[in-house]
XYZ file of C-alpha atoms in Angstrom:
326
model
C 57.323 39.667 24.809
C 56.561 36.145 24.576
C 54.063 34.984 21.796
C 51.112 32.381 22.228
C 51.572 29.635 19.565
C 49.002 27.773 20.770
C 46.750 26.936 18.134
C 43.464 28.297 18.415
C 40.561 25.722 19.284
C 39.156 24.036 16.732
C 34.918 23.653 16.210
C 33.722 20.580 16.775
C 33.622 18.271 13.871
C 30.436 18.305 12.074
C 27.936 15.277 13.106
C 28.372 11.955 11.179
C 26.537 11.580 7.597
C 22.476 10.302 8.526
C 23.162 6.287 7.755
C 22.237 4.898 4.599
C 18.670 3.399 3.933
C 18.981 0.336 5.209
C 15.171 -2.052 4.607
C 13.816 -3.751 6.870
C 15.982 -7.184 7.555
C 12.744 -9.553 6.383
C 12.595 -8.123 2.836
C 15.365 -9.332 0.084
C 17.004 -6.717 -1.279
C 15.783 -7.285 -5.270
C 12.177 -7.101 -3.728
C 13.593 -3.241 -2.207
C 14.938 -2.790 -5.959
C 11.491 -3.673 -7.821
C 9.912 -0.650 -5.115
C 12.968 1.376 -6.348
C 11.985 0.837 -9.978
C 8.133 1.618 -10.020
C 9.092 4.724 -7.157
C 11.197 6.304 -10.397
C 7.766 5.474 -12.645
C 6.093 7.453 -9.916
C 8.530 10.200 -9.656
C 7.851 10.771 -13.598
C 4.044 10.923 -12.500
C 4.637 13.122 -9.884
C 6.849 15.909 -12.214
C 4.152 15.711 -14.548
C 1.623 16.831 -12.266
C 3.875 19.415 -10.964
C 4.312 20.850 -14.434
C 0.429 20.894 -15.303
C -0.066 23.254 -12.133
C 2.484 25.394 -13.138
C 0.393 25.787 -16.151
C -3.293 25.555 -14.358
C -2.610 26.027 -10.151
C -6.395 25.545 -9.945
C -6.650 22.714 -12.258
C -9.108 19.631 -10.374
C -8.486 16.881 -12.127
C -4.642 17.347 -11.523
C -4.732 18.273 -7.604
C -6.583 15.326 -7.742
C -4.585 12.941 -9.453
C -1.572 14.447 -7.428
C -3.769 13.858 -3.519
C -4.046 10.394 -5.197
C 0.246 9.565 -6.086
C 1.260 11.294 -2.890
C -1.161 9.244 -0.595
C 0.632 6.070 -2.443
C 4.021 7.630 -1.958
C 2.942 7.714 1.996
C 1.727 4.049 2.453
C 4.333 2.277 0.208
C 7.951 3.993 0.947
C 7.580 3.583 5.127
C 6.772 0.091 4.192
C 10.096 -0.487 2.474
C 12.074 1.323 4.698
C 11.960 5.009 4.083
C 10.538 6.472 6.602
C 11.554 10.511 5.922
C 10.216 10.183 2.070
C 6.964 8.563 3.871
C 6.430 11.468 6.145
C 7.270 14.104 3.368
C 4.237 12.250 1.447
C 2.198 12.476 4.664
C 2.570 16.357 4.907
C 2.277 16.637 1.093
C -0.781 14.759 0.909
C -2.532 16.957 3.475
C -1.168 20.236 1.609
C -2.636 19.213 -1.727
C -5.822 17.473 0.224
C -6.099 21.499 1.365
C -6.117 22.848 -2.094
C -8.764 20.565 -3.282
C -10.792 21.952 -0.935
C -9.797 25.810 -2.045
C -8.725 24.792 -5.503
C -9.176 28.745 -6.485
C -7.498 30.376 -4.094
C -5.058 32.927 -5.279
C -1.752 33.347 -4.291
C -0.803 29.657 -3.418
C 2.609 28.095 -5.585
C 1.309 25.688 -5.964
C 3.466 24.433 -9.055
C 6.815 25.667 -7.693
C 5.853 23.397 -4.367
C 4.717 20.402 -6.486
C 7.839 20.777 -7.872
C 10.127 21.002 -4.459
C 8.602 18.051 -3.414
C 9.502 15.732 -6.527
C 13.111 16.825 -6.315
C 13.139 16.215 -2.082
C 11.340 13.033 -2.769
C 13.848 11.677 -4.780
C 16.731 12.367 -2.701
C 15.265 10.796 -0.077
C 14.641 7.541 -2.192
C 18.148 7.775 -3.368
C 16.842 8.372 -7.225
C 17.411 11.052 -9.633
C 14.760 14.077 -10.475
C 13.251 12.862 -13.268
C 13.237 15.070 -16.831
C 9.755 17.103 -16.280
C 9.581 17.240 -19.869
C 10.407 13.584 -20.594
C 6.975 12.875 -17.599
C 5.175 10.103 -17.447
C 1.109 11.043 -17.738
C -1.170 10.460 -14.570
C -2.962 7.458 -14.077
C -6.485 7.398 -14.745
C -8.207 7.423 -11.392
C -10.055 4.021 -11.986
C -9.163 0.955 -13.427
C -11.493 -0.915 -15.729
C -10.753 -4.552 -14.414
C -9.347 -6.014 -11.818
C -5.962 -7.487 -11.144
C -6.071 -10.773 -9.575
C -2.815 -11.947 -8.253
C -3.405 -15.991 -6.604
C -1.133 -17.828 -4.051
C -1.239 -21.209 -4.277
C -2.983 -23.756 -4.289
C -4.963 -22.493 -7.379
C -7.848 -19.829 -6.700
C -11.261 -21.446 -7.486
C -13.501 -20.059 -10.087
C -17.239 -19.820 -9.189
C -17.723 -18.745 -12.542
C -16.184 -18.395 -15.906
C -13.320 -15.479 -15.215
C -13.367 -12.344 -16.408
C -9.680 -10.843 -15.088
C -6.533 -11.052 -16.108
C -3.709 -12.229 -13.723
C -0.729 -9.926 -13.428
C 2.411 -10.807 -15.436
C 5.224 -9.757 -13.482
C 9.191 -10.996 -13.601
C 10.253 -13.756 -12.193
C 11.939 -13.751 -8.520
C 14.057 -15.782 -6.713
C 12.054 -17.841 -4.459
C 11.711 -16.622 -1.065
C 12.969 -18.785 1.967
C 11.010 -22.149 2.573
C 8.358 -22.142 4.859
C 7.725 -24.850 7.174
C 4.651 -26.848 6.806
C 1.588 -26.311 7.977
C 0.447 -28.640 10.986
C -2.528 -30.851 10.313
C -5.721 -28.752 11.496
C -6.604 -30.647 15.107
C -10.085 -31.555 14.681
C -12.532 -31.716 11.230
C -10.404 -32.597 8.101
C -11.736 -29.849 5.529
C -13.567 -30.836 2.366
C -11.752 -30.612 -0.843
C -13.395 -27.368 -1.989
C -12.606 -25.652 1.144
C -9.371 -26.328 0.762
C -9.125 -24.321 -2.496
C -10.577 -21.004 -0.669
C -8.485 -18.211 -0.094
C -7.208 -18.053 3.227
C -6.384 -14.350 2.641
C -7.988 -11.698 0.183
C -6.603 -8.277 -0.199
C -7.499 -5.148 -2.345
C -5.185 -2.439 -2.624
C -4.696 -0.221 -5.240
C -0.744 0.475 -4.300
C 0.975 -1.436 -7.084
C 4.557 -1.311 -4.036
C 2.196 -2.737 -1.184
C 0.183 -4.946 -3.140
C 3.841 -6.652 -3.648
C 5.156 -6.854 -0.438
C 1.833 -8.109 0.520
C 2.308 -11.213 -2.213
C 6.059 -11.767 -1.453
C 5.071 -12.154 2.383
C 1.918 -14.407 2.331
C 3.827 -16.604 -0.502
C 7.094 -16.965 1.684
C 4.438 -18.009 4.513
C 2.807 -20.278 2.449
C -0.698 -19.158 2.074
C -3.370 -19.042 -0.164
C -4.075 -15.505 -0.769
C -5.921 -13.586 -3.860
C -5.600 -9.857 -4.499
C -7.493 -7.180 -6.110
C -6.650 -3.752 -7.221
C -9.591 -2.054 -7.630
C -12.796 -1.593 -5.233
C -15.880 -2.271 -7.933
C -14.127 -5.651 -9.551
C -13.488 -6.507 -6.133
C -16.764 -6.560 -4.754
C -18.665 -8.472 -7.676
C -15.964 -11.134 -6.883
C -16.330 -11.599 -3.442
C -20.173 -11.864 -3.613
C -19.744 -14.558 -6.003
C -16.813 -16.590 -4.164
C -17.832 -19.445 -3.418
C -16.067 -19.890 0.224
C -17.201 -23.463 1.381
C -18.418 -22.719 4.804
C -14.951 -20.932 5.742
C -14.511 -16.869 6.634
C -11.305 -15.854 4.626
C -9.367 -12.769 6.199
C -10.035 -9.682 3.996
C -7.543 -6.776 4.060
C -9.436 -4.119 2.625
C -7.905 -0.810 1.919
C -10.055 2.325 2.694
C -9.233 4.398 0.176
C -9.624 2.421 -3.426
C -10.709 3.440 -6.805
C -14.422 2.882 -7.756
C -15.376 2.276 -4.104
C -14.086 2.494 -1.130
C -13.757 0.537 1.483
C -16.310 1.180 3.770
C -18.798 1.024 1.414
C -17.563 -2.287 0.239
C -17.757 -3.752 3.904
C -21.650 -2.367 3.786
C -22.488 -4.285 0.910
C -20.749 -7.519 1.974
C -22.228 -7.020 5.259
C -25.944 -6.580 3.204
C -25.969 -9.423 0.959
C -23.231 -12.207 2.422
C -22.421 -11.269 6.373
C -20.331 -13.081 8.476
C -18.568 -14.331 5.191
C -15.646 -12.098 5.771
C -13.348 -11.151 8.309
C -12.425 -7.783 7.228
C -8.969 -5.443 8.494
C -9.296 -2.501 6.963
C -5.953 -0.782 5.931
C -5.141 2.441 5.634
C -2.305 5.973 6.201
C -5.514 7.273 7.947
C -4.548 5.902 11.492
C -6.384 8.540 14.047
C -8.457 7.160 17.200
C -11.398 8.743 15.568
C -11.001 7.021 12.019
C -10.000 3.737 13.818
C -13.132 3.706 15.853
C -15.487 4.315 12.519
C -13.981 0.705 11.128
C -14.477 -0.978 14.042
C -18.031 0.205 14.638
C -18.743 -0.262 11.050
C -17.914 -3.938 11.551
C -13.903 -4.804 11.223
C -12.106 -7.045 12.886
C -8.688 -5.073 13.183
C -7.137 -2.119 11.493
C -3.578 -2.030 9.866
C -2.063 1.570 9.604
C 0.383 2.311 6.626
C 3.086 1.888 6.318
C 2.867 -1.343 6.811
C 5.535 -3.561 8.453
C 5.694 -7.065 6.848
C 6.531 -8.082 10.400
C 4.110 -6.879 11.872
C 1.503 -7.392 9.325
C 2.380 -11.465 9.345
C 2.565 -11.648 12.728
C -1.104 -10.432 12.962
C -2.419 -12.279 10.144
C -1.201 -15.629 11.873
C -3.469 -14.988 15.080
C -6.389 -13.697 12.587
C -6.236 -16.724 10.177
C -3.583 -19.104 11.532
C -1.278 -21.040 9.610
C 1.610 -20.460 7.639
C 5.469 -20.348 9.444
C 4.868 -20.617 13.121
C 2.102 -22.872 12.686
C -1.806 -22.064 13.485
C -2.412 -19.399 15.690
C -5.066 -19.326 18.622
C -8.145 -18.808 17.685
């Protein structure tokens, strides 16, 4: 009797290892590390939450303040890259958007899910679970002043200030831009060459930043606010010499949102601003509302810096690439 001693097949080896998070190619990587850093102050946040509803499931003011860190989570990590913790946020945000609107309903683990996604979310990041009993408290849900953060030249002052600019670490400078071509036709006054040519306000301490590094590396004047209420009483009084400055206004900010900002700028200064409204919320139906309630454009988080420039030259003009047609 002769024996087989062929081998028996072997299974297919198993599929490669997903590849590492690799950022988009525009942003420098210690720009990627600051996100890193304030996404491990967030996790902290986040297990903090998820320990007060294992507590209190039907507690507000945390479901809340958790809707509020997981919409953040959903903008800002696409934007730098990771796009699985992004759509995790997504589908947590709508979960805990679903309990504030049964925030007694029994039977829901709330806690133990709160929980799962903290320790999901920071795999995907690449970050370790933070200590739940070592958490960082919640953020209060408004800020009592705004957060000014200025490009240069210099941001004029229609009045004596009341903010304080943002101290933040230095950075190596980003790449040099080229310069801006002479505008073809009326030179501009000297005060209207102080204004703005970009404003934004957005409450995302991660987007906020990669909205600064890109308009500085481009070479325009910007000015950013973090909070809706500060915001406004600003912009009414900025004095914008006969110029529209670009206004990315986020939809959903502290103290007021963003439609109702547009409203009041439309009541008491229109055709001042030329406002893109920014926003995770990017459905036909929600796009529609902003352009009907006046917007120029609509940018859907996460953002891409790409992207995002390469729009913002065509609405302003300016900056690498020269003016765009307008």
């Amino acid at each position: 009797m002769t024996v087989d001693a062929t081998p028996p097949p072997q299974p297919p080896p198993p599929p490669p290892p997903p590849p590492p998070h690799l950022p988009p190619p525009e942003l420098p990587p210690d720009l990627v590390a600051e996100y890193l850093e304030s996404a491990r102050s967030q996790l902290g946040v986040l297990a903090g939450l998820a320990e007060r509803l294992v507590v209190a499931a039907s507690d507000r003011q945390v479901i809340d303040a958790l809707r509020r860190e997981t919409h953040k989570v959903h903008g800002s990590a696409g934007s730098y890259g990771f796009m699985e913790a992004s759509r995790l946020a997504a589908g947590m945000e709508a979960t805990v958007k679903d309990w504030a609107a049964r925030p007694d309903e029994p039977d829901v683990e709330r806690g133990s899910l709160a929980r799962w996604f903290v320790k999901r979310l920071a795999e995907l990041l690449g970050l370790e679970v933070p200590d739940a009993s070592a958490a960082v408290p919640a953020p209060p849900p408004v800020r009592s002043e705004a957060l000014p953060r200025v490009g240069p030249p210099p941001r004029p002052a229609p009045r004596p200030p009341t903010q304080r600019p943002v101290a933040r670490p230095a950075r190596a400078a980003p790449p040099a831009s080229s310069p801006k071509p002479a505008e073809p036709s009326v030179v501009a006054s000297a005060g209207a060459a102080q204004v703005p040519e970009v404003i934004y306000v957005e409450d995302d301490a991660a987007l906020a930043e990669l909205l600064e590094y890109g308009l500085r590396a481009h070479g325009y004047r910007f000015l950013a606010y973090r909070n809706g209420r500060d915001a406004l009483r600003e912009l009414l009084a900025l004095d914008v010499h006969g110029t529209h400055p670009l206004l990315l206004l986020d939809v959903d900010l502290p103290a007021l949102d963003g439609y109702s900002i547009l409203g009041a700028l439309d009541r008491e200064r229109p055709g001042t601003y030329r406002v893109v409204f920014t926003t995770v919320h990017g459905t036909e139906e929600e796009q529609l509302r902003g352009l009907e309630a006046g917007a120029l454009d609509y940018l859907v988080k996460p953002i891409s810096l790409r992207v995002a420039l390469e729009k913002i030259k065509r609405w302003v003009g300016g900056g690498r690439g020269g003016r765009g047609g307008r």
